[in-house]
Amino acid sequence: MTSLQAELKALIFGVRLAIDRGYSNLQLESDSLVLVQILQGKSRCPWRLQGDLQDLLKVKRFVRKVSHCFREANKPADRLANIGADSGTILTYDSLRELPRLVRGDFILDQMGVPSLRRVKV
């Protein structure tokens, strides 16, 4: 599976989960600029992703906006993606309290407007 396909599958899972929980008028963000451009109709979709893209388009009426954000701009989501990739299983959290401690901390700092800094090893 390519990273683009993994991003699309994760997005579909998240949208379906939100719809199942009664949410609509969704705003989707992805750190994959290519995926965002495909969803916005600005780039062509690789043929092997067509089936997944069609699945997402079936629930398009629930999506208000699709936008790109840099990975560093959403540290809680980045950390959750890493946790999910490391676990190899599907993890869902129903409340802020259930989130792993570090993710909860990132979320609170983000709400407070504290800049997120990323340390890079050289």
JSON list of N, CA and C in Angstrom, two decimals, residues 45-102:
[
{"chain": "A", "resi": 45, "resn": "CYS", "atom": "N", "xyz": [-6.52, 11.48, -10.09]},
{"chain": "A", "resi": 45, "resn": "CYS", "atom": "CA", "xyz": [-6.41, 10.39, -9.12]},
{"chain": "A", "resi": 45, "resn": "CYS", "atom": "C", "xyz": [-5.78, 9.17, -9.80]},
{"chain": "A", "resi": 46, "resn": "PRO", "atom": "N", "xyz": [-4.73, 8.59, -9.18]},
{"chain": "A", "resi": 46, "resn": "PRO", "atom": "CA", "xyz": [-4.16, 7.35, -9.75]},
{"chain": "A", "resi": 46, "resn": "PRO", "atom": "C", "xyz": [-5.24, 6.27, -9.82]},
{"chain": "A", "resi": 47, "resn": "TRP", "atom": "N", "xyz": [-5.18, 5.46, -10.87]},
{"chain": "A", "resi": 47, "resn": "TRP", "atom": "CA", "xyz": [-6.24, 4.47, -11.10]},
{"chain": "A", "resi": 47, "resn": "TRP", "atom": "C", "xyz": [-6.40, 3.52, -9.93]},
{"chain": "A", "resi": 48, "resn": "ARG", "atom": "N", "xyz": [-5.32, 3.16, -9.24]},
{"chain": "A", "resi": 48, "resn": "ARG", "atom": "CA", "xyz": [-5.44, 2.19, -8.15]},
{"chain": "A", "resi": 48, "resn": "ARG", "atom": "C", "xyz": [-6.17, 2.77, -6.93]},
{"chain": "A", "resi": 49, "resn": "LEU", "atom": "N", "xyz": [-6.35, 4.10, -6.90]},
{"chain": "A", "resi": 49, "resn": "LEU", "atom": "CA", "xyz": [-7.09, 4.72, -5.80]},
{"chain": "A", "resi": 49, "resn": "LEU", "atom": "C", "xyz": [-8.54, 5.03, -6.16]},
{"chain": "A", "resi": 50, "resn": "GLN", "atom": "N", "xyz": [-8.92, 4.76, -7.38]},
{"chain": "A", "resi": 50, "resn": "GLN", "atom": "CA", "xyz": [-10.27, 5.12, -7.85]},
{"chain": "A", "resi": 50, "resn": "GLN", "atom": "C", "xyz": [-11.38, 4.51, -7.00]},
{"chain": "A", "resi": 51, "resn": "GLY", "atom": "N", "xyz": [-11.24, 3.25, -6.62]},
{"chain": "A", "resi": 51, "resn": "GLY", "atom": "CA", "xyz": [-12.27, 2.61, -5.80]},
{"chain": "A", "resi": 51, "resn": "GLY", "atom": "C", "xyz": [-12.44, 3.28, -4.45]},
{"chain": "A", "resi": 52, "resn": "ASP", "atom": "N", "xyz": [-11.32, 3.57, -3.79]},
{"chain": "A", "resi": 52, "resn": "ASP", "atom": "CA", "xyz": [-11.38, 4.25, -2.50]},
{"chain": "A", "resi": 52, "resn": "ASP", "atom": "C", "xyz": [-11.93, 5.66, -2.65]},
{"chain": "A", "resi": 53, "resn": "LEU", "atom": "N", "xyz": [-11.53, 6.35, -3.72]},
{"chain": "A", "resi": 53, "resn": "LEU", "atom": "CA", "xyz": [-12.03, 7.71, -3.96]},
{"chain": "A", "resi": 53, "resn": "LEU", "atom": "C", "xyz": [-13.54, 7.68, -4.17]},
{"chain": "A", "resi": 54, "resn": "GLN", "atom": "N", "xyz": [-14.04, 6.70, -4.89]},
{"chain": "A", "resi": 54, "resn": "GLN", "atom": "CA", "xyz": [-15.48, 6.58, -5.10]},
{"chain": "A", "resi": 54, "resn": "GLN", "atom": "C", "xyz": [-16.21, 6.35, -3.78]},
{"chain": "A", "resi": 55, "resn": "ASP", "atom": "N", "xyz": [-15.61, 5.57, -2.87]},
{"chain": "A", "resi": 55, "resn": "ASP", "atom": "CA", "xyz": [-16.21, 5.37, -1.54]},
{"chain": "A", "resi": 55, "resn": "ASP", "atom": "C", "xyz": [-16.35, 6.69, -0.80]},
{"chain": "A", "resi": 56, "resn": "LEU", "atom": "N", "xyz": [-15.33, 7.53, -0.89]},
{"chain": "A", "resi": 56, "resn": "LEU", "atom": "CA", "xyz": [-15.37, 8.83, -0.21]},
{"chain": "A", "resi": 56, "resn": "LEU", "atom": "C", "xyz": [-16.38, 9.76, -0.88]},
{"chain": "A", "resi": 57, "resn": "LEU", "atom": "N", "xyz": [-16.46, 9.72, -2.20]},
{"chain": "A", "resi": 57, "resn": "LEU", "atom": "CA", "xyz": [-17.39, 10.58, -2.91]},
{"chain": "A", "resi": 57, "resn": "LEU", "atom": "C", "xyz": [-18.85, 10.24, -2.59]},
{"chain": "A", "resi": 58, "resn": "LYS", "atom": "N", "xyz": [-19.12, 9.01, -2.17]},
{"chain": "A", "resi": 58, "resn": "LYS", "atom": "CA", "xyz": [-20.48, 8.62, -1.80]},
{"chain": "A", "resi": 58, "resn": "LYS", "atom": "C", "xyz": [-20.99, 9.39, -0.59]},
{"chain": "A", "resi": 59, "resn": "VAL", "atom": "N", "xyz": [-20.07, 9.86, 0.25]},
{"chain": "A", "resi": 59, "resn": "VAL", "atom": "CA", "xyz": [-20.47, 10.60, 1.45]},
{"chain": "A", "resi": 59, "resn": "VAL", "atom": "C", "xyz": [-20.07, 12.08, 1.35]},
{"chain": "A", "resi": 60, "resn": "LYS", "atom": "N", "xyz": [-19.87, 12.54, 0.13]},
{"chain": "A", "resi": 60, "resn": "LYS", "atom": "CA", "xyz": [-19.42, 13.92, -0.12]},
{"chain": "A", "resi": 60, "resn": "LYS", "atom": "C", "xyz": [-20.38, 14.96, 0.48]},
{"chain": "A", "resi": 61, "resn": "ARG", "atom": "N", "xyz": [-21.65, 14.64, 0.54]},
{"chain": "A", "resi": 61, "resn": "ARG", "atom": "CA", "xyz": [-22.64, 15.61, 1.05]},
{"chain": "A", "resi": 61, "resn": "ARG", "atom": "C", "xyz": [-22.40, 15.98, 2.52]},
{"chain": "A", "resi": 62, "resn": "PHE", "atom": "N", "xyz": [-21.64, 15.14, 3.24]},
{"chain": "A", "resi": 62, "resn": "PHE", "atom": "CA", "xyz": [-21.35, 15.41, 4.64]},
{"chain": "A", "resi": 62, "resn": "PHE", "atom": "C", "xyz": [-20.09, 16.28, 4.81]},
{"chain": "A", "resi": 63, "resn": "VAL", "atom": "N", "xyz": [-19.38, 16.50, 3.73]},
{"chain": "A", "resi": 63, "resn": "VAL", "atom": "CA", "xyz": [-18.09, 17.22, 3.79]},
{"chain": "A", "resi": 63, "resn": "VAL", "atom": "C", "xyz": [-18.27, 18.65, 3.30]},
{"chain": "A", "resi": 64, "resn": "ARG", "atom": "N", "xyz": [-17.94, 19.59, 4.17]},
{"chain": "A", "resi": 64, "resn": "ARG", "atom": "CA", "xyz": [-18.05, 21.01, 3.85]},
{"chain": "A", "resi": 64, "resn": "ARG", "atom": "C", "xyz": [-16.79, 21.53, 3.18]},
{"chain": "A", "resi": 65, "resn": "LYS", "atom": "N", "xyz": [-15.63, 21.09, 3.67]},
{"chain": "A", "resi": 65, "resn": "LYS", "atom": "CA", "xyz": [-14.37, 21.67, 3.20]},
{"chain": "A", "resi": 65, "resn": "LYS", "atom": "C", "xyz": [-13.26, 20.63, 3.31]},
{"chain": "A", "resi": 66, "resn": "VAL", "atom": "N", "xyz": [-12.34, 20.67, 2.35]},
{"chain": "A", "resi": 66, "resn": "VAL", "atom": "CA", "xyz": [-11.14, 19.83, 2.38]},
{"chain": "A", "resi": 66, "resn": "VAL", "atom": "C", "xyz": [-9.96, 20.78, 2.25]},
{"chain": "A", "resi": 67, "resn": "SER", "atom": "N", "xyz": [-9.03, 20.69, 3.20]},
{"chain": "A", "resi": 67, "resn": "SER", "atom": "CA", "xyz": [-7.88, 21.60, 3.16]},
{"chain": "A", "resi": 67, "resn": "SER", "atom": "C", "xyz": [-6.59, 20.89, 3.58]},
{"chain": "A", "resi": 68, "resn": "HIS", "atom": "N", "xyz": [-5.50, 21.51, 3.22]},
{"chain": "A", "resi": 68, "resn": "HIS", "atom": "CA", "xyz": [-4.17, 20.99, 3.54]},
{"chain": "A", "resi": 68, "resn": "HIS", "atom": "C", "xyz": [-3.64, 21.70, 4.78]},
{"chain": "A", "resi": 69, "resn": "CYS", "atom": "N", "xyz": [-2.97, 20.95, 5.63]},
{"chain": "A", "resi": 69, "resn": "CYS", "atom": "CA", "xyz": [-2.22, 21.55, 6.74]},
{"chain": "A", "resi": 69, "resn": "CYS", "atom": "C", "xyz": [-0.90, 20.81, 6.86]},
{"chain": "A", "resi": 70, "resn": "PHE", "atom": "N", "xyz": [0.10, 21.52, 7.26]},
{"chain": "A", "resi": 70, "resn": "PHE", "atom": "CA", "xyz": [1.39, 20.88, 7.43]},
{"chain": "A", "resi": 70, "resn": "PHE", "atom": "C", "xyz": [1.34, 19.96, 8.65]},
{"chain": "A", "resi": 71, "resn": "ARG", "atom": "N", "xyz": [2.05, 18.88, 8.57]},
{"chain": "A", "resi": 71, "resn": "ARG", "atom": "CA", "xyz": [2.05, 17.89, 9.66]},
{"chain": "A", "resi": 71, "resn": "ARG", "atom": "C", "xyz": [2.39, 18.56, 10.99]},
{"chain": "A", "resi": 72, "resn": "GLU", "atom": "N", "xyz": [3.33, 19.46, 10.95]},
{"chain": "A", "resi": 72, "resn": "GLU", "atom": "CA", "xyz": [3.76, 20.14, 12.18]},
{"chain": "A", "resi": 72, "resn": "GLU", "atom": "C", "xyz": [2.66, 21.02, 12.76]},
{"chain": "A", "resi": 73, "resn": "ALA", "atom": "N", "xyz": [1.68, 21.39, 11.95]},
{"chain": "A", "resi": 73, "resn": "ALA", "atom": "CA", "xyz": [0.60, 22.26, 12.42]},
{"chain": "A", "resi": 73, "resn": "ALA", "atom": "C", "xyz": [-0.43, 21.51, 13.26]},
{"chain": "A", "resi": 74, "resn": "ASN", "atom": "N", "xyz": [-0.41, 20.20, 13.23]},
{"chain": "A", "resi": 74, "resn": "ASN", "atom": "CA", "xyz": [-1.38, 19.43, 13.98]},
{"chain": "A", "resi": 74, "resn": "ASN", "atom": "C", "xyz": [-0.66, 18.29, 14.70]},
{"chain": "A", "resi": 75, "resn": "LYS", "atom": "N", "xyz": [0.05, 18.65, 15.74]},
{"chain": "A", "resi": 75, "resn": "LYS", "atom": "CA", "xyz": [0.86, 17.67, 16.47]},
{"chain": "A", "resi": 75, "resn": "LYS", "atom": "C", "xyz": [0.04, 16.54, 17.07]},
{"chain": "A", "resi": 76, "resn": "PRO", "atom": "N", "xyz": [-1.16, 16.81, 17.65]},
{"chain": "A", "resi": 76, "resn": "PRO", "atom": "CA", "xyz": [-1.95, 15.69, 18.18]},
{"chain": "A", "resi": 76, "resn": "PRO", "atom": "C", "xyz": [-2.29, 14.65, 17.10]},
{"chain": "A", "resi": 77, "resn": "ALA", "atom": "N", "xyz": [-2.68, 15.11, 15.92]},
{"chain": "A", "resi": 77, "resn": "ALA", "atom": "CA", "xyz": [-3.01, 14.17, 14.84]},
{"chain": "A", "resi": 77, "resn": "ALA", "atom": "C", "xyz": [-1.77, 13.41, 14.38]},
{"chain": "A", "resi": 78, "resn": "ASP", "atom": "N", "xyz": [-0.66, 14.09, 14.31]},
{"chain": "A", "resi": 78, "resn": "ASP", "atom": "CA", "xyz": [0.59, 13.44, 13.92]},
{"chain": "A", "resi": 78, "resn": "ASP", "atom": "C", "xyz": [0.97, 12.35, 14.92]},
{"chain": "A", "resi": 79, "resn": "ARG", "atom": "N", "xyz": [0.85, 12.67, 16.19]},
{"chain": "A", "resi": 79, "resn": "ARG", "atom": "CA", "xyz": [1.19, 11.69, 17.23]},
{"chain": "A", "resi": 79, "resn": "ARG", "atom": "C", "xyz": [0.22, 10.50, 17.21]},
{"chain": "A", "resi": 80, "resn": "LEU", "atom": "N", "xyz": [-1.07, 10.78, 17.00]},
{"chain": "A", "resi": 80, "resn": "LEU", "atom": "CA", "xyz": [-2.06, 9.69, 16.91]},
{"chain": "A", "resi": 80, "resn": "LEU", "atom": "C", "xyz": [-1.79, 8.80, 15.70]},
{"chain": "A", "resi": 81, "resn": "ALA", "atom": "N", "xyz": [-1.40, 9.40, 14.59]},
{"chain": "A", "resi": 81, "resn": "ALA", "atom": "CA", "xyz": [-1.07, 8.61, 13.40]},
{"chain": "A", "resi": 81, "resn": "ALA", "atom": "C", "xyz": [0.10, 7.68, 13.69]},
{"chain": "A", "resi": 82, "resn": "ASN", "atom": "N", "xyz": [1.10, 8.18, 14.39]},
{"chain": "A", "resi": 82, "resn": "ASN", "atom": "CA", "xyz": [2.25, 7.35, 14.75]},
{"chain": "A", "resi": 82, "resn": "ASN", "atom": "C", "xyz": [1.85, 6.21, 15.69]},
{"chain": "A", "resi": 83, "resn": "ILE", "atom": "N", "xyz": [0.99, 6.51, 16.65]},
{"chain": "A", "resi": 83, "resn": "ILE", "atom": "CA", "xyz": [0.52, 5.48, 17.59]},
{"chain": "A", "resi": 83, "resn": "ILE", "atom": "C", "xyz": [-0.25, 4.41, 16.83]},
{"chain": "A", "resi": 84, "resn": "GLY", "atom": "N", "xyz": [-1.12, 4.83, 15.91]},
{"chain": "A", "resi": 84, "resn": "GLY", "atom": "CA", "xyz": [-1.89, 3.87, 15.12]},
{"chain": "A", "resi": 84, "resn": "GLY", "atom": "C", "xyz": [-1.00, 3.01, 14.24]},
{"chain": "A", "resi": 85, "resn": "ALA", "atom": "N", "xyz": [0.00, 3.63, 13.62]},
{"chain": "A", "resi": 85, "resn": "ALA", "atom": "CA", "xyz": [0.91, 2.87, 12.76]},
{"chain": "A", "resi": 85, "resn": "ALA", "atom": "C", "xyz": [1.73, 1.87, 13.57]},
{"chain": "A", "resi": 86, "resn": "ASP", "atom": "N", "xyz": [2.16, 2.28, 14.76]},
{"chain": "A", "resi": 86, "resn": "ASP", "atom": "CA", "xyz": [2.96, 1.39, 15.61]},
{"chain": "A", "resi": 86, "resn": "ASP", "atom": "C", "xyz": [2.14, 0.23, 16.16]},
{"chain": "A", "resi": 87, "resn": "SER", "atom": "N", "xyz": [0.86, 0.47, 16.45]},
{"chain": "A", "resi": 87, "resn": "SER", "atom": "CA", "xyz": [0.03, -0.56, 17.07]},
{"chain": "A", "resi": 87, "resn": "SER", "atom": "C", "xyz": [-0.42, -1.61, 16.05]},
{"chain": "A", "resi": 88, "resn": "GLY", "atom": "N", "xyz": [-0.60, -1.19, 14.81]},
{"chain": "A", "resi": 88, "resn": "GLY", "atom": "CA", "xyz": [-1.07, -2.13, 13.79]},
{"chain": "A", "resi": 88, "resn": "GLY", "atom": "C", "xyz": [-2.53, -2.51, 13.94]},
{"chain": "A", "resi": 89, "resn": "THR", "atom": "N", "xyz": [-3.26, -1.82, 14.81]},
{"chain": "A", "resi": 89, "resn": "THR", "atom": "CA", "xyz": [-4.68, -2.09, 15.00]},
{"chain": "A", "resi": 89, "resn": "THR", "atom": "C", "xyz": [-5.46, -0.78, 14.86]},
{"chain": "A", "resi": 90, "resn": "ILE", "atom": "N", "xyz": [-6.77, -0.91, 14.79]},
{"chain": "A", "resi": 90, "resn": "ILE", "atom": "CA", "xyz": [-7.63, 0.27, 14.73]},
{"chain": "A", "resi": 90, "resn": "ILE", "atom": "C", "xyz": [-7.92, 0.71, 16.16]},
{"chain": "A", "resi": 91, "resn": "LEU", "atom": "N", "xyz": [-7.57, 1.96, 16.45]},
{"chain": "A", "resi": 91, "resn": "LEU", "atom": "CA", "xyz": [-7.81, 2.53, 17.78]},
{"chain": "A", "resi": 91, "resn": "LEU", "atom": "C", "xyz": [-8.76, 3.71, 17.64]},
{"chain": "A", "resi": 92, "resn": "THR", "atom": "N", "xyz": [-9.78, 3.75, 18.47]},
{"chain": "A", "resi": 92, "resn": "THR", "atom": "CA", "xyz": [-10.67, 4.91, 18.50]},
{"chain": "A", "resi": 92, "resn": "THR", "atom": "C", "xyz": [-10.77, 5.39, 19.94]},
{"chain": "A", "resi": 93, "resn": "TYR", "atom": "N", "xyz": [-10.93, 6.69, 20.08]},
{"chain": "A", "resi": 93, "resn": "TYR", "atom": "CA", "xyz": [-11.05, 7.30, 21.41]},
{"chain": "A", "resi": 93, "resn": "TYR", "atom": "C", "xyz": [-12.34, 8.11, 21.43]},
{"chain": "A", "resi": 94, "resn": "ASP", "atom": "N", "xyz": [-13.13, 7.94, 22.47]},
{"chain": "A", "resi": 94, "resn": "ASP", "atom": "CA", "xyz": [-14.43, 8.60, 22.54]},
{"chain": "A", "resi": 94, "resn": "ASP", "atom": "C", "xyz": [-14.42, 9.89, 23.34]},
{"chain": "A", "resi": 95, "resn": "SER", "atom": "N", "xyz": [-13.32, 10.19, 23.98]},
{"chain": "A", "resi": 95, "resn": "SER", "atom": "CA", "xyz": [-13.26, 11.43, 24.76]},
{"chain": "A", "resi": 95, "resn": "SER", "atom": "C", "xyz": [-11.80, 11.86, 24.89]},
{"chain": "A", "resi": 96, "resn": "LEU", "atom": "N", "xyz": [-11.62, 13.10, 25.27]},
{"chain": "A", "resi": 96, "resn": "LEU", "atom": "CA", "xyz": [-10.28, 13.64, 25.50]},
{"chain": "A", "resi": 96, "resn": "LEU", "atom": "C", "xyz": [-9.58, 12.86, 26.60]},
{"chain": "A", "resi": 97, "resn": "ARG", "atom": "N", "xyz": [-10.32, 12.44, 27.59]},
{"chain": "A", "resi": 97, "resn": "ARG", "atom": "CA", "xyz": [-9.77, 11.70, 28.72]},
{"chain": "A", "resi": 97, "resn": "ARG", "atom": "C", "xyz": [-9.16, 10.36, 28.30]},
{"chain": "A", "resi": 98, "resn": "GLU", "atom": "N", "xyz": [-9.71, 9.75, 27.25]},
{"chain": "A", "resi": 98, "resn": "GLU", "atom": "CA", "xyz": [-9.22, 8.44, 26.79]},
{"chain": "A", "resi": 98, "resn": "GLU", "atom": "C", "xyz": [-7.94, 8.53, 25.96]},
{"chain": "A", "resi": 99, "resn": "LEU", "atom": "N", "xyz": [-7.62, 9.72, 25.47]},
{"chain": "A", "resi": 99, "resn": "LEU", "atom": "CA", "xyz": [-6.42, 9.87, 24.64]},
{"chain": "A", "resi": 99, "resn": "LEU", "atom": "C", "xyz": [-5.17, 9.55, 25.44]},
{"chain": "A", "resi": 100, "resn": "PRO", "atom": "N", "xyz": [-4.14, 9.04, 24.77]},
{"chain": "A", "resi": 100, "resn": "PRO", "atom": "CA", "xyz": [-2.86, 8.85, 25.46]},
{"chain": "A", "resi": 100, "resn": "PRO", "atom": "C", "xyz": [-2.38, 10.18, 26.06]},
{"chain": "A", "resi": 101, "resn": "ARG", "atom": "N", "xyz": [-1.68, 10.10, 27.16]},
{"chain": "A", "resi": 101, "resn": "ARG", "atom": "CA", "xyz": [-1.27, 11.28, 27.92]},
{"chain": "A", "resi": 101, "resn": "ARG", "atom": "C", "xyz": [-0.56, 12.34, 27.07]},
{"chain": "A", "resi": 102, "resn": "LEU", "atom": "N", "xyz": [0.39, 11.91, 26.23]},
{"chain": "A", "resi": 102, "resn": "LEU", "atom": "CA", "xyz": [1.13, 12.88, 25.42]},
{"chain": "A", "resi": 102, "resn": "LEU", "atom": "C", "xyz": [0.23, 13.56, 24.38]}
]
